Structures are given as structure tokens and as C-alpha cells.
């Protein structure tokens, strides 16, 4: 098998795109010899800190990437894998290589498998032949700052709901839906439930409720805390979000393997946004809400919550 000076993964998009590529990156590092393994991206290096430690993955700013990776519109970069000067470049974005696969499978693990492996076998005579389930993201939480979370969980036994309430960056959220207002209304109606919100929002600070808790006060970490939020979410029976940010990071082993867990995703009606195509591999339940009326969305979320009490 050919050995490379470098194997360079790259992704021109957001932190969730890095997360879902984790297990592919790990398998390629195991399978294809290289003197160095790099990952060019524009996000916080905290996103893949565990991978950097365990697999000697060097994270580099996208601005440091070779000029030919910056050519053209990122959305039109359909290159899958290619070799330049004995460096194997691998694009880890969903649409790499096949827009038709994206149309068929949506934002899903299957689409990503096609994108990353599309012509890898032709380049290196190596086929990634593990079952699809093997590529579900896995976070090595021991390499993140979870001690404060563990102490919080030891001291608090309330029924808790994790809410990924950050601004969506890729247009996944249903138009006009104010998830923060919906959660505030539900928190007022159900003071016995703790709502753990991933992002500080001004409206919640102006109208504080004792049962709305911002996760930064639990995690106590400066900077990117997506993986820490994912750990906290793994300890909540209900996870609510809009297929972005910490909701995406909560899609991991072993979080999806718990049959008592319910994911509620408020998003546009597009394949994969609710479950990343993981329903067939997951014991957890996935509920998609695609309405564009806040009252209807609130009622549907409340119904799902009450069914778990």
C-alpha cells in the first residue's frame, strides 16, 4: 500500500461538520500510512482535541491550507480525495463527490460515507469496509473538562432537559421559530423540570427563571464547550435542538444507544436533519417537528415532554 508524507483532511464549513467526520478520520488514520495527519478547518481546535491527543491529528487553521484548497466557492468544492506532491487530501463535507447521494440520503451518515470514500479506493487501493454503524461519531470525553459536570450531576437529581438553543448556522431551523421563547414558556409552566440551555441568550437573562440553567455555569470553561455540552446532554433523558451546534454533538455513541432517551428536533423537513440518518442504528427515539407556528411547536414539544414524566 502507498505511504504518504501527509494525509490532510479538510472541511470549509462549521463545527458540526467536524464532529460527524470523527470516526471516518480515525479509521483512515488506522488504515492508510502517513508520516503526518493534518486537519484544516476554520473552527475551534477544542472541537477535535481528543482526536489530536489520541491519534496525533494536527489541527491547522483553514487559512494555512495550500492555496489550491481555497479556489472557488466552498459550496461547489466537490473534490472527494486527491493526491498532490505525495499528500493525500480528503474533503470531509457531505456534498464532496456526489450531489446525487446528498439528494437521496440527505444530511446523513450514509451521505458522508459516500462523500469521503467516493474515490478513496482508486487513490490508495484501500476500502473502508467497516459497517456503517462503525462511523457514528464517538467522543473521548475523558479528554474534555467534565469534572464540574460530574459534580453538578451528583448534587442534582431533578428531571432535566438539554436544550441546544444556539443560533443555527446552516439554515436548518424552521423559519420564524423562536425556540428560546418556547422553552421559557414551558419552563414557567413546569417549574419541576430543569431546562439546561447550551447558549446564553439576553432574553433569558432579562427574565430569569430558577429552572432555566445555562450550561456554561455548570461546565465552567472558557471558549468552545461543544463536547462538554455533549457530555451533559448524554445525562439528560430529553435533548431538544435544531440540528446544529450542541444538538449535532449530542449525536454520538453511547448517547444514541439509550432507549430511554428522546431527541426532539425543530427543523426544516429535510432528510437527515432530525437524526443524521441514525434511527436505524439507534435505540433512542427521534421526533421531528417541522411546523412554522410557534404555538403549535410549543404544544408538540410539551406533549413529548409530558409523555416522559
PDB file of C-alpha atoms in Angstrom:
ATOM      1  CA  UNK A   1       0.000   0.000   0.000  1.00  0.00           C
ATOM      2  CA  UNK A   2       1.207   3.512  -0.793  1.00  0.00           C
ATOM      3  CA  UNK A   3       2.536   5.559   2.109  1.00  0.00           C
ATOM      4  CA  UNK A   4       2.149   9.331   2.148  1.00  0.00           C
ATOM      5  CA  UNK A   5       4.201  12.171   3.577  1.00  0.00           C
ATOM      6  CA  UNK A   6       0.950  13.701   4.770  1.00  0.00           C
ATOM      7  CA  UNK A   7      -2.727  12.855   4.908  1.00  0.00           C
ATOM      8  CA  UNK A   8      -4.620  16.128   5.067  1.00  0.00           C
ATOM      9  CA  UNK A   9      -8.328  16.220   5.883  1.00  0.00           C
ATOM     10  CA  UNK A  10     -10.108  19.486   5.216  1.00  0.00           C
ATOM     11  CA  UNK A  11     -13.543  20.990   5.814  1.00  0.00           C
ATOM     12  CA  UNK A  12     -14.565  24.535   4.915  1.00  0.00           C
ATOM     13  CA  UNK A  13     -17.733  24.585   6.999  1.00  0.00           C
ATOM     14  CA  UNK A  14     -18.849  24.569  10.628  1.00  0.00           C
ATOM     15  CA  UNK A  15     -18.123  22.716  13.842  1.00  0.00           C
ATOM     16  CA  UNK A  16     -20.883  20.149  13.370  1.00  0.00           C
ATOM     17  CA  UNK A  17     -19.270  19.066  10.101  1.00  0.00           C
ATOM     18  CA  UNK A  18     -16.070  18.295  12.006  1.00  0.00           C
ATOM     19  CA  UNK A  19     -17.904  16.268  14.627  1.00  0.00           C
ATOM     20  CA  UNK A  20     -19.659  13.961  12.191  1.00  0.00           C
ATOM     21  CA  UNK A  21     -16.370  13.211  10.425  1.00  0.00           C
ATOM     22  CA  UNK A  22     -14.636  11.956  13.597  1.00  0.00           C
ATOM     23  CA  UNK A  23     -14.916   8.219  13.104  1.00  0.00           C
ATOM     24  CA  UNK A  24     -14.035   8.428   9.415  1.00  0.00           C
ATOM     25  CA  UNK A  25     -10.861  10.319  10.274  1.00  0.00           C
ATOM     26  CA  UNK A  26      -9.941   7.773  12.933  1.00  0.00           C
ATOM     27  CA  UNK A  27     -10.466   4.825  10.567  1.00  0.00           C
ATOM     28  CA  UNK A  28      -8.444   6.446   7.783  1.00  0.00           C
ATOM     29  CA  UNK A  29      -5.583   7.113  10.208  1.00  0.00           C
ATOM     30  CA  UNK A  30      -5.665   3.444  11.168  1.00  0.00           C
ATOM     31  CA  UNK A  31      -5.926   2.233   7.574  1.00  0.00           C
ATOM     32  CA  UNK A  32      -3.655   4.470   5.480  1.00  0.00           C
ATOM     33  CA  UNK A  33       0.020   5.045   6.381  1.00  0.00           C
ATOM     34  CA  UNK A  34       1.182   8.638   6.618  1.00  0.00           C
ATOM     35  CA  UNK A  35       4.077  10.421   8.299  1.00  0.00           C
ATOM     36  CA  UNK A  36       1.738  13.216   9.401  1.00  0.00           C
ATOM     37  CA  UNK A  37      -2.026  13.605   9.712  1.00  0.00           C
ATOM     38  CA  UNK A  38      -3.486  17.109   9.406  1.00  0.00           C
ATOM     39  CA  UNK A  39      -6.979  18.570   9.562  1.00  0.00           C
ATOM     40  CA  UNK A  40      -7.551  22.018   8.030  1.00  0.00           C
ATOM     41  CA  UNK A  41     -10.687  23.777   9.280  1.00  0.00           C
ATOM     42  CA  UNK A  42     -11.917  27.178  10.498  1.00  0.00           C
ATOM     43  CA  UNK A  43     -13.334  26.136  13.878  1.00  0.00           C
ATOM     44  CA  UNK A  44     -12.004  25.948  17.416  1.00  0.00           C
ATOM     45  CA  UNK A  45      -9.351  23.295  17.907  1.00  0.00           C
ATOM     46  CA  UNK A  46     -11.275  22.239  21.002  1.00  0.00           C
ATOM     47  CA  UNK A  47     -13.757  20.537  18.670  1.00  0.00           C
ATOM     48  CA  UNK A  48     -11.321  17.693  17.989  1.00  0.00           C
ATOM     49  CA  UNK A  49      -8.974  17.957  20.945  1.00  0.00           C
ATOM     50  CA  UNK A  50      -9.469  14.288  21.819  1.00  0.00           C
ATOM     51  CA  UNK A  51      -8.576  13.228  18.279  1.00  0.00           C
ATOM     52  CA  UNK A  52      -5.448  15.380  18.362  1.00  0.00           C
ATOM     53  CA  UNK A  53      -4.296  13.767  21.602  1.00  0.00           C
ATOM     54  CA  UNK A  54      -5.140  10.151  20.805  1.00  0.00           C
ATOM     55  CA  UNK A  55      -4.336   9.971  17.095  1.00  0.00           C
ATOM     56  CA  UNK A  56      -1.630  12.635  16.637  1.00  0.00           C
ATOM     57  CA  UNK A  57      -4.007  14.627  14.459  1.00  0.00           C
ATOM     58  CA  UNK A  58      -2.570  18.095  13.848  1.00  0.00           C
ATOM     59  CA  UNK A  59      -5.306  20.698  13.586  1.00  0.00           C
ATOM     60  CA  UNK A  60      -4.481  23.630  11.338  1.00  0.00           C
ATOM     61  CA  UNK A  61      -6.340  26.798  10.505  1.00  0.00           C
ATOM     62  CA  UNK A  62      -8.004  26.684   7.108  1.00  0.00           C
ATOM     63  CA  UNK A  63      -6.055  29.834   6.254  1.00  0.00           C
ATOM     64  CA  UNK A  64      -2.849  27.760   6.475  1.00  0.00           C
ATOM     65  CA  UNK A  65      -4.046  25.296   3.831  1.00  0.00           C
ATOM     66  CA  UNK A  66      -2.445  25.264   0.371  1.00  0.00           C
ATOM     67  CA  UNK A  67      -3.818  27.878  -1.991  1.00  0.00           C
ATOM     68  CA  UNK A  68      -5.468  25.332  -4.282  1.00  0.00           C
ATOM     69  CA  UNK A  69      -7.842  24.379  -1.447  1.00  0.00           C
ATOM     70  CA  UNK A  70      -9.164  27.943  -1.425  1.00  0.00           C
ATOM     71  CA  UNK A  71     -10.106  28.053  -5.084  1.00  0.00           C
ATOM     72  CA  UNK A  72     -13.730  28.825  -5.953  1.00  0.00           C
ATOM     73  CA  UNK A  73     -16.911  28.742  -3.898  1.00  0.00           C
ATOM     74  CA  UNK A  74     -16.662  26.303  -0.925  1.00  0.00           C
ATOM     75  CA  UNK A  75     -20.174  25.032  -1.679  1.00  0.00           C
ATOM     76  CA  UNK A  76     -19.002  23.983  -5.136  1.00  0.00           C
ATOM     77  CA  UNK A  77     -15.940  22.113  -3.905  1.00  0.00           C
ATOM     78  CA  UNK A  78     -16.963  18.596  -4.965  1.00  0.00           C
ATOM     79  CA  UNK A  79     -13.482  17.105  -4.714  1.00  0.00           C
ATOM     80  CA  UNK A  80     -13.518  13.971  -2.591  1.00  0.00           C
ATOM     81  CA  UNK A  81      -9.927  12.790  -2.289  1.00  0.00           C
ATOM     82  CA  UNK A  82      -6.899  13.588  -4.424  1.00  0.00           C
ATOM     83  CA  UNK A  83      -3.112  13.468  -4.258  1.00  0.00           C
ATOM     84  CA  UNK A  84      -0.704  16.393  -4.660  1.00  0.00           C
ATOM     85  CA  UNK A  85       3.044  16.025  -4.019  1.00  0.00           C
ATOM     86  CA  UNK A  86       2.606  12.779  -2.065  1.00  0.00           C
ATOM     87  CA  UNK A  87      -0.027  14.341   0.202  1.00  0.00           C
ATOM     88  CA  UNK A  88      -3.462  12.738   0.222  1.00  0.00           C
ATOM     89  CA  UNK A  89      -6.166  15.395   0.597  1.00  0.00           C
ATOM     90  CA  UNK A  90      -9.604  14.266   1.837  1.00  0.00           C
ATOM     91  CA  UNK A  91     -12.648  16.531   1.790  1.00  0.00           C
ATOM     92  CA  UNK A  92     -14.951  15.665   4.717  1.00  0.00           C
ATOM     93  CA  UNK A  93     -18.010  17.619   3.588  1.00  0.00           C
ATOM     94  CA  UNK A  94     -21.352  15.951   2.760  1.00  0.00           C
ATOM     95  CA  UNK A  95     -21.502  17.180  -0.820  1.00  0.00           C
ATOM     96  CA  UNK A  96     -17.997  16.138  -1.799  1.00  0.00           C
ATOM     97  CA  UNK A  97     -18.073  13.913  -4.894  1.00  0.00           C
ATOM     98  CA  UNK A  98     -21.816  13.332  -5.219  1.00  0.00           C
ATOM     99  CA  UNK A  99     -24.691  15.787  -5.093  1.00  0.00           C
ATOM    100  CA  UNK A 100     -26.986  12.925  -6.146  1.00  0.00           C
ATOM    101  CA  UNK A 101     -26.153  10.984  -2.981  1.00  0.00           C
ATOM    102  CA  UNK A 102     -26.999  14.069  -0.914  1.00  0.00           C
ATOM    103  CA  UNK A 103     -30.331  14.350  -2.692  1.00  0.00           C
ATOM    104  CA  UNK A 104     -31.016  10.673  -1.969  1.00  0.00           C
ATOM    105  CA  UNK A 105     -29.796  10.339   1.623  1.00  0.00           C
ATOM    106  CA  UNK A 106     -29.855  13.938   2.878  1.00  0.00           C
ATOM    107  CA  UNK A 107     -27.700  15.188   5.739  1.00  0.00           C
ATOM    108  CA  UNK A 108     -26.811  11.723   6.943  1.00  0.00           C
ATOM    109  CA  UNK A 109     -24.093   9.288   7.866  1.00  0.00           C
ATOM    110  CA  UNK A 110     -24.699   7.425   4.589  1.00  0.00           C
ATOM    111  CA  UNK A 111     -24.146  10.591   2.535  1.00  0.00           C
ATOM    112  CA  UNK A 112     -20.947  11.331   4.415  1.00  0.00           C
ATOM    113  CA  UNK A 113     -19.710   7.791   3.825  1.00  0.00           C
ATOM    114  CA  UNK A 114     -20.204   8.233   0.076  1.00  0.00           C
ATOM    115  CA  UNK A 115     -18.586  11.672   0.147  1.00  0.00           C
ATOM    116  CA  UNK A 116     -15.442  10.593   1.961  1.00  0.00           C
ATOM    117  CA  UNK A 117     -14.940   7.191   0.362  1.00  0.00           C
ATOM    118  CA  UNK A 118     -16.145   8.015  -3.174  1.00  0.00           C
ATOM    119  CA  UNK A 119     -12.811   7.656  -4.889  1.00  0.00           C
ATOM    120  CA  UNK A 120     -10.537   6.847  -1.976  1.00  0.00           C
ATOM    121  CA  UNK A 121     -10.142   3.252  -3.149  1.00  0.00           C
ATOM    122  CA  UNK A 122      -8.982   4.467  -6.559  1.00  0.00           C
ATOM    123  CA  UNK A 123      -6.414   6.752  -4.933  1.00  0.00           C
ATOM    124  CA  UNK A 124      -4.897   4.379  -2.384  1.00  0.00           C
ATOM    125  CA  UNK A 125      -6.229   0.894  -3.146  1.00  0.00           C
ATOM    126  CA  UNK A 126      -7.867   0.885   0.286  1.00  0.00           C
ATOM    127  CA  UNK A 127     -11.545   0.290   1.005  1.00  0.00           C
ATOM    128  CA  UNK A 128     -13.160   1.349   4.269  1.00  0.00           C
ATOM    129  CA  UNK A 129     -15.246  -1.745   4.759  1.00  0.00           C
ATOM    130  CA  UNK A 130     -16.469  -1.421   8.341  1.00  0.00           C
ATOM    131  CA  UNK A 131     -20.270  -1.462   8.733  1.00  0.00           C
ATOM    132  CA  UNK A 132     -21.849   1.985   8.506  1.00  0.00           C
ATOM    133  CA  UNK A 133     -22.711   1.939  12.203  1.00  0.00           C
ATOM    134  CA  UNK A 134     -18.965   1.952  12.967  1.00  0.00           C
ATOM    135  CA  UNK A 135     -18.713   5.527  11.667  1.00  0.00           C
ATOM    136  CA  UNK A 136     -21.183   7.020  14.142  1.00  0.00           C
ATOM    137  CA  UNK A 137     -19.275   9.797  15.953  1.00  0.00           C
ATOM    138  CA  UNK A 138     -17.569   8.828  19.189  1.00  0.00           C
ATOM    139  CA  UNK A 139     -16.259  11.460  21.603  1.00  0.00           C
ATOM    140  CA  UNK A 140     -13.497  10.538  24.053  1.00  0.00           C
ATOM    141  CA  UNK A 141     -14.975  12.583  26.898  1.00  0.00           C
ATOM    142  CA  UNK A 142     -12.081  11.888  29.283  1.00  0.00           C
ATOM    143  CA  UNK A 143     -10.060  14.383  27.268  1.00  0.00           C
ATOM    144  CA  UNK A 144     -12.511  17.208  27.964  1.00  0.00           C
ATOM    145  CA  UNK A 145     -13.350  19.266  31.030  1.00  0.00           C
ATOM    146  CA  UNK A 146     -16.211  17.277  32.567  1.00  0.00           C
ATOM    147  CA  UNK A 147     -15.324  17.297  36.294  1.00  0.00           C
ATOM    148  CA  UNK A 148     -17.656  20.197  37.095  1.00  0.00           C
ATOM    149  CA  UNK A 149     -20.437  18.455  35.179  1.00  0.00           C
ATOM    150  CA  UNK A 150     -19.968  15.281  37.205  1.00  0.00           C
ATOM    151  CA  UNK A 151     -20.205  17.237  40.442  1.00  0.00           C
ATOM    152  CA  UNK A 152     -23.346  19.003  39.270  1.00  0.00           C
ATOM    153  CA  UNK A 153     -24.975  15.691  38.367  1.00  0.00           C
ATOM    154  CA  UNK A 154     -24.079  14.227  41.757  1.00  0.00           C
ATOM    155  CA  UNK A 155     -25.774  17.145  43.527  1.00  0.00           C
ATOM    156  CA  UNK A 156     -28.862  17.491  41.305  1.00  0.00           C
ATOM    157  CA  UNK A 157     -31.398  14.739  40.678  1.00  0.00           C
ATOM    158  CA  UNK A 158     -34.119  16.819  39.025  1.00  0.00           C
ATOM    159  CA  UNK A 159     -35.691  15.744  35.754  1.00  0.00           C
ATOM    160  CA  UNK A 160     -33.599  17.671  33.271  1.00  0.00           C
ATOM    161  CA  UNK A 161     -33.874  18.535  29.601  1.00  0.00           C
ATOM    162  CA  UNK A 162     -30.923  19.593  27.490  1.00  0.00           C
ATOM    163  CA  UNK A 163     -31.698  22.382  25.019  1.00  0.00           C
ATOM    164  CA  UNK A 164     -29.361  23.321  22.195  1.00  0.00           C
ATOM    165  CA  UNK A 165     -30.501  26.913  21.756  1.00  0.00           C
ATOM    166  CA  UNK A 166     -27.615  28.440  19.834  1.00  0.00           C
ATOM    167  CA  UNK A 167     -28.087  30.220  16.532  1.00  0.00           C
ATOM    168  CA  UNK A 168     -28.205  27.756  13.652  1.00  0.00           C
ATOM    169  CA  UNK A 169     -25.519  28.414  11.083  1.00  0.00           C
ATOM    170  CA  UNK A 170     -26.660  26.410   8.093  1.00  0.00           C
ATOM    171  CA  UNK A 171     -30.346  27.218   7.682  1.00  0.00           C
ATOM    172  CA  UNK A 172     -31.616  24.060   9.406  1.00  0.00           C
ATOM    173  CA  UNK A 173     -34.099  25.752  11.722  1.00  0.00           C
ATOM    174  CA  UNK A 174     -37.712  26.239  10.727  1.00  0.00           C
ATOM    175  CA  UNK A 175     -38.360  29.815   9.636  1.00  0.00           C
ATOM    176  CA  UNK A 176     -39.792  32.061  12.317  1.00  0.00           C
ATOM    177  CA  UNK A 177     -39.493  29.609  15.210  1.00  0.00           C
ATOM    178  CA  UNK A 178     -38.333  31.201  18.473  1.00  0.00           C
ATOM    179  CA  UNK A 179     -37.069  28.190  20.422  1.00  0.00           C
ATOM    180  CA  UNK A 180     -35.884  30.348  23.321  1.00  0.00           C
ATOM    181  CA  UNK A 181     -39.344  31.827  23.839  1.00  0.00           C
ATOM    182  CA  UNK A 182     -40.910  28.366  23.611  1.00  0.00           C
ATOM    183  CA  UNK A 183     -38.543  26.972  26.243  1.00  0.00           C
ATOM    184  CA  UNK A 184     -39.172  29.978  28.502  1.00  0.00           C
ATOM    185  CA  UNK A 185     -42.923  29.378  28.300  1.00  0.00           C
ATOM    186  CA  UNK A 186     -42.507  25.672  29.047  1.00  0.00           C
ATOM    187  CA  UNK A 187     -40.172  26.401  31.968  1.00  0.00           C
ATOM    188  CA  UNK A 188     -42.773  28.717  33.505  1.00  0.00           C
ATOM    189  CA  UNK A 189     -45.472  26.038  33.187  1.00  0.00           C
ATOM    190  CA  UNK A 190     -43.273  23.228  34.521  1.00  0.00           C
ATOM    191  CA  UNK A 191     -41.081  24.546  37.360  1.00  0.00           C
ATOM    192  CA  UNK A 192     -40.275  20.977  38.469  1.00  0.00           C
ATOM    193  CA  UNK A 193     -38.219  20.432  35.291  1.00  0.00           C
ATOM    194  CA  UNK A 194     -34.711  21.803  34.852  1.00  0.00           C
ATOM    195  CA  UNK A 195     -34.025  23.156  31.363  1.00  0.00           C
ATOM    196  CA  UNK A 196     -30.293  23.218  30.629  1.00  0.00           C
ATOM    197  CA  UNK A 197     -29.583  25.731  27.842  1.00  0.00           C
ATOM    198  CA  UNK A 198     -26.368  25.477  25.866  1.00  0.00           C
ATOM    199  CA  UNK A 199     -26.132  29.183  24.990  1.00  0.00           C
ATOM    200  CA  UNK A 200     -26.506  32.400  26.945  1.00  0.00           C
ATOM    201  CA  UNK A 201     -29.303  34.473  25.451  1.00  0.00           C
ATOM    202  CA  UNK A 202     -30.185  38.021  26.518  1.00  0.00           C
ATOM    203  CA  UNK A 203     -33.923  37.329  26.749  1.00  0.00           C
ATOM    204  CA  UNK A 204     -33.316  34.579  29.305  1.00  0.00           C
ATOM    205  CA  UNK A 205     -31.042  36.801  31.380  1.00  0.00           C
ATOM    206  CA  UNK A 206     -33.615  39.602  31.406  1.00  0.00           C
ATOM    207  CA  UNK A 207     -36.369  37.251  32.583  1.00  0.00           C
ATOM    208  CA  UNK A 208     -34.590  34.695  34.767  1.00  0.00           C
ATOM    209  CA  UNK A 209     -36.313  31.535  35.953  1.00  0.00           C
ATOM    210  CA  UNK A 210     -34.858  29.238  38.602  1.00  0.00           C
ATOM    211  CA  UNK A 211     -35.333  26.187  36.414  1.00  0.00           C
ATOM    212  CA  UNK A 212     -33.562  27.619  33.364  1.00  0.00           C
ATOM    213  CA  UNK A 213     -29.849  26.968  33.753  1.00  0.00           C
ATOM    214  CA  UNK A 214     -27.186  27.967  31.285  1.00  0.00           C
ATOM    215  CA  UNK A 215     -24.749  25.117  30.857  1.00  0.00           C
ATOM    216  CA  UNK A 216     -21.718  27.417  30.958  1.00  0.00           C
ATOM    217  CA  UNK A 217     -22.411  27.864  34.688  1.00  0.00           C
ATOM    218  CA  UNK A 218     -22.141  24.091  35.086  1.00  0.00           C
ATOM    219  CA  UNK A 219     -19.223  23.424  32.730  1.00  0.00           C
ATOM    220  CA  UNK A 220     -17.150  26.447  33.849  1.00  0.00           C
ATOM    221  CA  UNK A 221     -14.904  26.520  30.816  1.00  0.00           C
ATOM    222  CA  UNK A 222     -13.777  29.462  28.732  1.00  0.00           C
ATOM    223  CA  UNK A 223     -14.131  29.056  24.982  1.00  0.00           C
ATOM    224  CA  UNK A 224     -15.620  26.261  22.918  1.00  0.00           C
ATOM    225  CA  UNK A 225     -17.546  23.788  25.080  1.00  0.00           C
ATOM    226  CA  UNK A 226     -19.432  21.769  22.462  1.00  0.00           C
ATOM    227  CA  UNK A 227     -18.011  18.448  23.620  1.00  0.00           C
ATOM    228  CA  UNK A 228     -18.653  19.248  27.267  1.00  0.00           C
ATOM    229  CA  UNK A 229     -22.238  20.112  26.353  1.00  0.00           C
ATOM    230  CA  UNK A 230     -22.466  16.787  24.533  1.00  0.00           C
ATOM    231  CA  UNK A 231     -21.410  15.006  27.724  1.00  0.00           C
ATOM    232  CA  UNK A 232     -24.030  16.889  29.731  1.00  0.00           C
ATOM    233  CA  UNK A 233     -26.664  16.083  27.097  1.00  0.00           C
ATOM    234  CA  UNK A 234     -25.788  12.397  27.445  1.00  0.00           C
ATOM    235  CA  UNK A 235     -27.054  12.605  31.035  1.00  0.00           C
ATOM    236  CA  UNK A 236     -30.451  14.052  30.058  1.00  0.00           C
ATOM    237  CA  UNK A 237     -33.458  11.932  29.025  1.00  0.00           C
ATOM    238  CA  UNK A 238     -34.621  14.580  26.537  1.00  0.00           C
ATOM    239  CA  UNK A 239     -32.494  16.561  24.080  1.00  0.00           C
ATOM    240  CA  UNK A 240     -34.060  19.446  22.137  1.00  0.00           C
ATOM    241  CA  UNK A 241     -32.480  21.415  19.315  1.00  0.00           C
ATOM    242  CA  UNK A 242     -32.426  22.451  15.670  1.00  0.00           C
ATOM    243  CA  UNK A 243     -29.866  20.115  14.087  1.00  0.00           C
ATOM    244  CA  UNK A 244     -26.951  22.413  14.748  1.00  0.00           C
ATOM    245  CA  UNK A 245     -24.206  23.024  17.301  1.00  0.00           C
ATOM    246  CA  UNK A 246     -24.538  21.055  20.518  1.00  0.00           C
ATOM    247  CA  UNK A 247     -27.546  19.125  19.173  1.00  0.00           C
ATOM    248  CA  UNK A 248     -25.286  17.716  16.452  1.00  0.00           C
ATOM    249  CA  UNK A 249     -22.580  16.919  19.013  1.00  0.00           C
ATOM    250  CA  UNK A 250     -25.129  15.021  21.113  1.00  0.00           C
ATOM    251  CA  UNK A 251     -25.449  12.549  18.219  1.00  0.00           C
ATOM    252  CA  UNK A 252     -22.758  10.136  19.332  1.00  0.00           C
ATOM    253  CA  UNK A 253     -22.041   6.776  20.884  1.00  0.00           C
ATOM    254  CA  UNK A 254     -23.187   5.996  23.511  1.00  0.00           C
ATOM    255  CA  UNK A 255     -25.802   8.754  23.786  1.00  0.00           C
ATOM    256  CA  UNK A 256     -27.934   7.412  20.929  1.00  0.00           C
ATOM    257  CA  UNK A 257     -27.791   3.884  22.391  1.00  0.00           C
ATOM    258  CA  UNK A 258     -30.058   4.664  25.347  1.00  0.00           C
ATOM    259  CA  UNK A 259     -33.648   3.518  24.734  1.00  0.00           C
ATOM    260  CA  UNK A 260     -34.947   5.915  27.403  1.00  0.00           C
ATOM    261  CA  UNK A 261     -33.608   8.956  25.528  1.00  0.00           C
ATOM    262  CA  UNK A 262     -35.709  11.139  23.255  1.00  0.00           C
ATOM    263  CA  UNK A 263     -34.399  13.651  20.722  1.00  0.00           C
ATOM    264  CA  UNK A 264     -36.773  16.437  19.691  1.00  0.00           C
ATOM    265  CA  UNK A 265     -35.586  18.334  16.636  1.00  0.00           C
ATOM    266  CA  UNK A 266     -37.280  21.533  15.472  1.00  0.00           C
ATOM    267  CA  UNK A 267     -36.084  21.932  11.919  1.00  0.00           C
ATOM    268  CA  UNK A 268     -36.962  22.132   8.280  1.00  0.00           C
ATOM    269  CA  UNK A 269     -38.344  18.931   6.779  1.00  0.00           C
ATOM    270  CA  UNK A 270     -35.198  17.658   5.109  1.00  0.00           C
ATOM    271  CA  UNK A 271     -33.715  14.162   5.207  1.00  0.00           C
ATOM    272  CA  UNK A 272     -31.243  13.648   7.996  1.00  0.00           C
ATOM    273  CA  UNK A 273     -31.734  16.873   9.947  1.00  0.00           C
ATOM    274  CA  UNK A 274     -33.611  15.156  12.773  1.00  0.00           C
ATOM    275  CA  UNK A 275     -31.434  12.071  13.254  1.00  0.00           C
ATOM    276  CA  UNK A 276     -28.414  12.289  10.903  1.00  0.00           C
ATOM    277  CA  UNK A 277     -29.822   9.095   9.412  1.00  0.00           C
ATOM    278  CA  UNK A 278     -29.113   7.225  12.655  1.00  0.00           C
ATOM    279  CA  UNK A 279     -32.612   5.972  13.502  1.00  0.00           C
ATOM    280  CA  UNK A 280     -31.847   2.511  12.129  1.00  0.00           C
ATOM    281  CA  UNK A 281     -28.756   2.258  14.327  1.00  0.00           C
ATOM    282  CA  UNK A 282     -30.118   3.882  17.474  1.00  0.00           C
ATOM    283  CA  UNK A 283     -32.120   2.776  20.496  1.00  0.00           C
ATOM    284  CA  UNK A 284     -33.057   6.393  21.198  1.00  0.00           C
ATOM    285  CA  UNK A 285     -36.226   7.887  19.764  1.00  0.00           C
ATOM    286  CA  UNK A 286     -36.154  10.795  17.324  1.00  0.00           C
ATOM    287  CA  UNK A 287     -39.058  13.225  16.995  1.00  0.00           C
ATOM    288  CA  UNK A 288     -39.067  15.761  14.176  1.00  0.00           C
ATOM    289  CA  UNK A 289     -41.155  18.928  14.403  1.00  0.00           C
ATOM    290  CA  UNK A 290     -41.308  20.876  11.155  1.00  0.00           C
ATOM    291  CA  UNK A 291     -44.149  23.339  11.808  1.00  0.00           C
ATOM    292  CA  UNK A 292     -43.657  27.064  11.322  1.00  0.00           C
ATOM    293  CA  UNK A 293     -46.102  28.242  14.014  1.00  0.00           C
ATOM    294  CA  UNK A 294     -44.573  28.824  17.465  1.00  0.00           C
ATOM    295  CA  UNK A 295     -47.704  27.817  19.365  1.00  0.00           C
ATOM    296  CA  UNK A 296     -48.003  24.522  17.519  1.00  0.00           C
ATOM    297  CA  UNK A 297     -44.318  23.756  18.055  1.00  0.00           C
ATOM    298  CA  UNK A 298     -44.630  24.557  21.768  1.00  0.00           C
ATOM    299  CA  UNK A 299     -47.635  22.272  22.136  1.00  0.00           C
ATOM    300  CA  UNK A 300     -45.891  19.410  20.360  1.00  0.00           C
ATOM    301  CA  UNK A 301     -42.738  19.750  22.459  1.00  0.00           C
ATOM    302  CA  UNK A 302     -44.811  19.869  25.652  1.00  0.00           C
ATOM    303  CA  UNK A 303     -46.676  16.718  24.633  1.00  0.00           C
ATOM    304  CA  UNK A 304     -43.400  14.870  24.087  1.00  0.00           C
ATOM    305  CA  UNK A 305     -42.035  16.070  27.434  1.00  0.00           C
ATOM    306  CA  UNK A 306     -45.122  15.058  29.381  1.00  0.00           C
ATOM    307  CA  UNK A 307     -45.033  11.577  27.859  1.00  0.00           C
ATOM    308  CA  UNK A 308     -41.638  11.068  29.545  1.00  0.00           C
ATOM    309  CA  UNK A 309     -42.613  12.167  33.043  1.00  0.00           C
TER     310      UNK A 309
END
